[in-house]
């Protein structure tokens, strides 16, 4: 019996995200792209993550080889536009993961755009997770929003700092 897809769909992986990962199909909505990208993070498919990232915002390396992050589940909170007939969309989600024996949540509102009929991840804005006394600074020296305990510039921000 097939298990549900990594993205949280009730479909099996082979009927849900795998056709996108193999290049046999393209996601027709921003949400479908979001789900397929989450599954790609679970499976550490760096090529797919990069190929579905808008070229103008794409980092050199998304650093999927970090084995200390275990992506657990995806929860879609809201979608604004991003349908088959749209060219832009926003998907708000919570990605549950485990890092250094801690269960954490990445809460983000991601922007997507469609170019020549294909959806791409553009960028995202971190949303507060409700932790008390959370620092509000989003500078390079602020604690990283992913909850790793590292400075942003040494963690998630490392992909965006030019050499």
PDB file of C-alpha atoms in Angstrom:
ATOM      1  CA  UNK A   1       0.000   0.000   0.000  1.00  0.00           C
ATOM      2  CA  UNK A   2       1.444   3.390  -1.020  1.00  0.00           C
ATOM      3  CA  UNK A   3       2.025   5.978   1.665  1.00  0.00           C
ATOM      4  CA  UNK A   4       1.013   9.601   1.245  1.00  0.00           C
ATOM      5  CA  UNK A   5       3.367  12.073  -0.390  1.00  0.00           C
ATOM      6  CA  UNK A   6       5.964  13.974   1.630  1.00  0.00           C
ATOM      7  CA  UNK A   7       4.092  17.211   0.880  1.00  0.00           C
ATOM      8  CA  UNK A   8       1.082  16.105   2.928  1.00  0.00           C
ATOM      9  CA  UNK A   9      -1.144  15.172   0.019  1.00  0.00           C
ATOM     10  CA  UNK A  10      -3.254  12.042   0.333  1.00  0.00           C
ATOM     11  CA  UNK A  11      -1.833  10.900  -3.023  1.00  0.00           C
ATOM     12  CA  UNK A  12       1.220   8.673  -3.136  1.00  0.00           C
ATOM     13  CA  UNK A  13       4.571  10.281  -3.934  1.00  0.00           C
ATOM     14  CA  UNK A  14       4.578   8.589  -7.361  1.00  0.00           C
ATOM     15  CA  UNK A  15       1.184  10.164  -8.173  1.00  0.00           C
ATOM     16  CA  UNK A  16       1.919  13.554  -6.593  1.00  0.00           C
ATOM     17  CA  UNK A  17       5.382  15.166  -6.543  1.00  0.00           C
ATOM     18  CA  UNK A  18       7.539  12.557  -8.274  1.00  0.00           C
ATOM     19  CA  UNK A  19       6.339  13.426 -11.824  1.00  0.00           C
ATOM     20  CA  UNK A  20       7.469  17.031 -11.169  1.00  0.00           C
ATOM     21  CA  UNK A  21      10.817  15.900  -9.768  1.00  0.00           C
ATOM     22  CA  UNK A  22      11.404  13.667 -12.794  1.00  0.00           C
ATOM     23  CA  UNK A  23      10.458  16.464 -15.215  1.00  0.00           C
ATOM     24  CA  UNK A  24       7.482  14.542 -16.625  1.00  0.00           C
ATOM     25  CA  UNK A  25       4.995  17.225 -15.534  1.00  0.00           C
ATOM     26  CA  UNK A  26       4.997  20.845 -14.380  1.00  0.00           C
ATOM     27  CA  UNK A  27       3.055  22.132 -11.375  1.00  0.00           C
ATOM     28  CA  UNK A  28       0.057  24.102 -12.656  1.00  0.00           C
ATOM     29  CA  UNK A  29      -0.445  26.141  -9.463  1.00  0.00           C
ATOM     30  CA  UNK A  30       1.838  27.957  -7.039  1.00  0.00           C
ATOM     31  CA  UNK A  31       0.648  25.643  -4.259  1.00  0.00           C
ATOM     32  CA  UNK A  32       1.572  22.554  -6.293  1.00  0.00           C
ATOM     33  CA  UNK A  33       5.047  24.017  -6.830  1.00  0.00           C
ATOM     34  CA  UNK A  34       5.330  24.781  -3.105  1.00  0.00           C
ATOM     35  CA  UNK A  35       4.393  21.211  -2.247  1.00  0.00           C
ATOM     36  CA  UNK A  36       6.832  19.739  -4.783  1.00  0.00           C
ATOM     37  CA  UNK A  37       9.632  21.951  -3.480  1.00  0.00           C
ATOM     38  CA  UNK A  38       8.965  20.806   0.095  1.00  0.00           C
ATOM     39  CA  UNK A  39       9.181  17.179  -1.060  1.00  0.00           C
ATOM     40  CA  UNK A  40      12.413  18.048  -2.868  1.00  0.00           C
ATOM     41  CA  UNK A  41      13.833  19.428   0.388  1.00  0.00           C
ATOM     42  CA  UNK A  42      12.819  16.215   2.183  1.00  0.00           C
ATOM     43  CA  UNK A  43      14.563  14.162  -0.509  1.00  0.00           C
ATOM     44  CA  UNK A  44      17.487  16.630  -0.840  1.00  0.00           C
ATOM     45  CA  UNK A  45      16.881  17.136  -4.574  1.00  0.00           C
ATOM     46  CA  UNK A  46      19.041  20.249  -4.948  1.00  0.00           C
ATOM     47  CA  UNK A  47      18.729  20.288  -8.750  1.00  0.00           C
ATOM     48  CA  UNK A  48      14.943  20.528  -8.598  1.00  0.00           C
ATOM     49  CA  UNK A  49      14.998  23.212  -5.911  1.00  0.00           C
ATOM     50  CA  UNK A  50      17.386  25.330  -7.997  1.00  0.00           C
ATOM     51  CA  UNK A  51      15.500  24.731 -11.262  1.00  0.00           C
ATOM     52  CA  UNK A  52      12.244  25.958  -9.702  1.00  0.00           C
ATOM     53  CA  UNK A  53      13.813  29.062  -8.121  1.00  0.00           C
ATOM     54  CA  UNK A  54      13.501  32.341 -10.074  1.00  0.00           C
ATOM     55  CA  UNK A  55      16.901  33.027 -11.670  1.00  0.00           C
ATOM     56  CA  UNK A  56      16.977  36.613 -10.356  1.00  0.00           C
ATOM     57  CA  UNK A  57      16.726  35.428  -6.721  1.00  0.00           C
ATOM     58  CA  UNK A  58      18.363  31.997  -6.901  1.00  0.00           C
ATOM     59  CA  UNK A  59      21.241  31.366  -4.456  1.00  0.00           C
ATOM     60  CA  UNK A  60      24.395  29.616  -5.589  1.00  0.00           C
ATOM     61  CA  UNK A  61      23.622  26.574  -3.441  1.00  0.00           C
ATOM     62  CA  UNK A  62      20.499  25.931  -1.331  1.00  0.00           C
ATOM     63  CA  UNK A  63      22.605  23.792   1.055  1.00  0.00           C
ATOM     64  CA  UNK A  64      20.357  20.726   1.045  1.00  0.00           C
ATOM     65  CA  UNK A  65      23.238  18.498   2.036  1.00  0.00           C
ATOM     66  CA  UNK A  66      22.847  19.602   5.671  1.00  0.00           C
ATOM     67  CA  UNK A  67      21.902  16.241   7.161  1.00  0.00           C
ATOM     68  CA  UNK A  68      21.076  17.756  10.545  1.00  0.00           C
ATOM     69  CA  UNK A  69      17.730  19.109   9.282  1.00  0.00           C
ATOM     70  CA  UNK A  70      14.955  16.547   9.012  1.00  0.00           C
ATOM     71  CA  UNK A  71      11.874  17.955   7.267  1.00  0.00           C
ATOM     72  CA  UNK A  72       8.781  16.377   8.822  1.00  0.00           C
ATOM     73  CA  UNK A  73       5.577  17.835   7.410  1.00  0.00           C
ATOM     74  CA  UNK A  74       4.073  20.686   5.436  1.00  0.00           C
ATOM     75  CA  UNK A  75       0.981  22.640   6.404  1.00  0.00           C
ATOM     76  CA  UNK A  76      -0.503  25.028   3.830  1.00  0.00           C
ATOM     77  CA  UNK A  77      -2.078  27.977   5.672  1.00  0.00           C
ATOM     78  CA  UNK A  78      -3.338  30.159   2.808  1.00  0.00           C
ATOM     79  CA  UNK A  79      -3.018  30.749  -0.922  1.00  0.00           C
ATOM     80  CA  UNK A  80      -3.578  34.082  -2.625  1.00  0.00           C
ATOM     81  CA  UNK A  81      -3.914  33.799  -6.372  1.00  0.00           C
ATOM     82  CA  UNK A  82      -1.394  31.371  -7.828  1.00  0.00           C
ATOM     83  CA  UNK A  83      -3.993  29.434  -9.809  1.00  0.00           C
ATOM     84  CA  UNK A  84      -3.597  27.931 -13.254  1.00  0.00           C
ATOM     85  CA  UNK A  85      -4.659  31.205 -14.921  1.00  0.00           C
ATOM     86  CA  UNK A  86      -2.616  33.541 -12.679  1.00  0.00           C
ATOM     87  CA  UNK A  87       0.926  34.839 -13.167  1.00  0.00           C
ATOM     88  CA  UNK A  88       1.641  35.576  -9.508  1.00  0.00           C
ATOM     89  CA  UNK A  89       0.771  33.929  -6.249  1.00  0.00           C
ATOM     90  CA  UNK A  90       1.517  33.783  -2.544  1.00  0.00           C
ATOM     91  CA  UNK A  91       1.491  30.588  -0.508  1.00  0.00           C
ATOM     92  CA  UNK A  92       1.668  30.824   3.268  1.00  0.00           C
ATOM     93  CA  UNK A  93       2.852  27.636   4.912  1.00  0.00           C
ATOM     94  CA  UNK A  94       4.365  26.068   7.989  1.00  0.00           C
ATOM     95  CA  UNK A  95       7.137  23.549   7.426  1.00  0.00           C
ATOM     96  CA  UNK A  96       7.717  21.376  10.471  1.00  0.00           C
ATOM     97  CA  UNK A  97      11.244  20.068  10.922  1.00  0.00           C
ATOM     98  CA  UNK A  98      13.694  18.653  13.428  1.00  0.00           C
ATOM     99  CA  UNK A  99      17.081  20.236  14.047  1.00  0.00           C
ATOM    100  CA  UNK A 100      19.552  19.301  16.796  1.00  0.00           C
ATOM    101  CA  UNK A 101      16.928  17.305  18.725  1.00  0.00           C
ATOM    102  CA  UNK A 102      14.436  20.183  18.610  1.00  0.00           C
ATOM    103  CA  UNK A 103      11.100  20.229  16.803  1.00  0.00           C
ATOM    104  CA  UNK A 104      10.823  23.578  15.005  1.00  0.00           C
ATOM    105  CA  UNK A 105       8.553  25.358  12.541  1.00  0.00           C
ATOM    106  CA  UNK A 106       9.437  27.510   9.559  1.00  0.00           C
ATOM    107  CA  UNK A 107       6.449  29.801   8.936  1.00  0.00           C
ATOM    108  CA  UNK A 108       6.747  31.679   5.649  1.00  0.00           C
ATOM    109  CA  UNK A 109       4.695  33.528   3.075  1.00  0.00           C
ATOM    110  CA  UNK A 110       6.327  32.634  -0.243  1.00  0.00           C
ATOM    111  CA  UNK A 111       5.929  34.583  -3.467  1.00  0.00           C
ATOM    112  CA  UNK A 112       5.754  32.789  -6.798  1.00  0.00           C
ATOM    113  CA  UNK A 113       5.657  33.998 -10.379  1.00  0.00           C
ATOM    114  CA  UNK A 114       4.907  32.275 -13.649  1.00  0.00           C
ATOM    115  CA  UNK A 115       7.147  32.711 -16.676  1.00  0.00           C
ATOM    116  CA  UNK A 116       6.372  31.114 -20.021  1.00  0.00           C
ATOM    117  CA  UNK A 117       3.784  28.874 -18.380  1.00  0.00           C
ATOM    118  CA  UNK A 118       6.045  27.614 -15.583  1.00  0.00           C
ATOM    119  CA  UNK A 119       5.841  28.522 -11.895  1.00  0.00           C
ATOM    120  CA  UNK A 120       8.958  29.642  -9.989  1.00  0.00           C
ATOM    121  CA  UNK A 121       9.658  30.391  -6.335  1.00  0.00           C
ATOM    122  CA  UNK A 122      10.636  34.053  -6.031  1.00  0.00           C
ATOM    123  CA  UNK A 123      11.215  34.722  -2.323  1.00  0.00           C
ATOM    124  CA  UNK A 124       9.555  34.554   1.050  1.00  0.00           C
ATOM    125  CA  UNK A 125       8.923  36.467   4.237  1.00  0.00           C
ATOM    126  CA  UNK A 126       9.305  34.733   7.585  1.00  0.00           C
ATOM    127  CA  UNK A 127       6.271  34.951   9.839  1.00  0.00           C
ATOM    128  CA  UNK A 128       6.493  34.963  13.638  1.00  0.00           C
ATOM    129  CA  UNK A 129       6.017  31.547  15.191  1.00  0.00           C
ATOM    130  CA  UNK A 130       4.595  32.898  18.426  1.00  0.00           C
ATOM    131  CA  UNK A 131       7.657  32.431  20.635  1.00  0.00           C
ATOM    132  CA  UNK A 132       7.779  35.008  23.427  1.00  0.00           C
ATOM    133  CA  UNK A 133      10.571  37.610  23.426  1.00  0.00           C
ATOM    134  CA  UNK A 134      11.583  36.719  19.861  1.00  0.00           C
ATOM    135  CA  UNK A 135      14.143  39.213  18.510  1.00  0.00           C
ATOM    136  CA  UNK A 136      12.625  41.468  15.886  1.00  0.00           C
ATOM    137  CA  UNK A 137      15.866  42.412  14.141  1.00  0.00           C
ATOM    138  CA  UNK A 138      16.279  40.764  10.747  1.00  0.00           C
ATOM    139  CA  UNK A 139      19.863  41.978  10.222  1.00  0.00           C
ATOM    140  CA  UNK A 140      22.788  39.755   9.354  1.00  0.00           C
ATOM    141  CA  UNK A 141      23.841  39.486  13.011  1.00  0.00           C
ATOM    142  CA  UNK A 142      20.336  38.698  14.297  1.00  0.00           C
ATOM    143  CA  UNK A 143      19.483  35.145  15.367  1.00  0.00           C
ATOM    144  CA  UNK A 144      18.353  33.119  12.366  1.00  0.00           C
ATOM    145  CA  UNK A 145      14.575  32.803  12.061  1.00  0.00           C
ATOM    146  CA  UNK A 146      14.868  29.056  11.420  1.00  0.00           C
ATOM    147  CA  UNK A 147      15.588  28.530  15.101  1.00  0.00           C
ATOM    148  CA  UNK A 148      19.081  27.061  14.699  1.00  0.00           C
ATOM    149  CA  UNK A 149      20.566  29.415  17.291  1.00  0.00           C
ATOM    150  CA  UNK A 150      23.131  30.677  14.777  1.00  0.00           C
ATOM    151  CA  UNK A 151      23.377  34.201  13.412  1.00  0.00           C
ATOM    152  CA  UNK A 152      21.399  34.741  10.200  1.00  0.00           C
ATOM    153  CA  UNK A 153      24.601  35.439   8.228  1.00  0.00           C
ATOM    154  CA  UNK A 154      26.072  32.080   9.336  1.00  0.00           C
ATOM    155  CA  UNK A 155      22.896  30.086   8.693  1.00  0.00           C
ATOM    156  CA  UNK A 156      20.067  30.693   6.184  1.00  0.00           C
ATOM    157  CA  UNK A 157      21.507  34.056   5.138  1.00  0.00           C
ATOM    158  CA  UNK A 158      24.803  32.529   4.047  1.00  0.00           C
ATOM    159  CA  UNK A 159      23.268  31.716   0.663  1.00  0.00           C
ATOM    160  CA  UNK A 160      22.500  35.377   0.004  1.00  0.00           C
ATOM    161  CA  UNK A 161      25.747  37.028   1.071  1.00  0.00           C
ATOM    162  CA  UNK A 162      27.957  37.736  -1.922  1.00  0.00           C
ATOM    163  CA  UNK A 163      31.607  36.829  -1.751  1.00  0.00           C
TER     164      UNK A 163
END
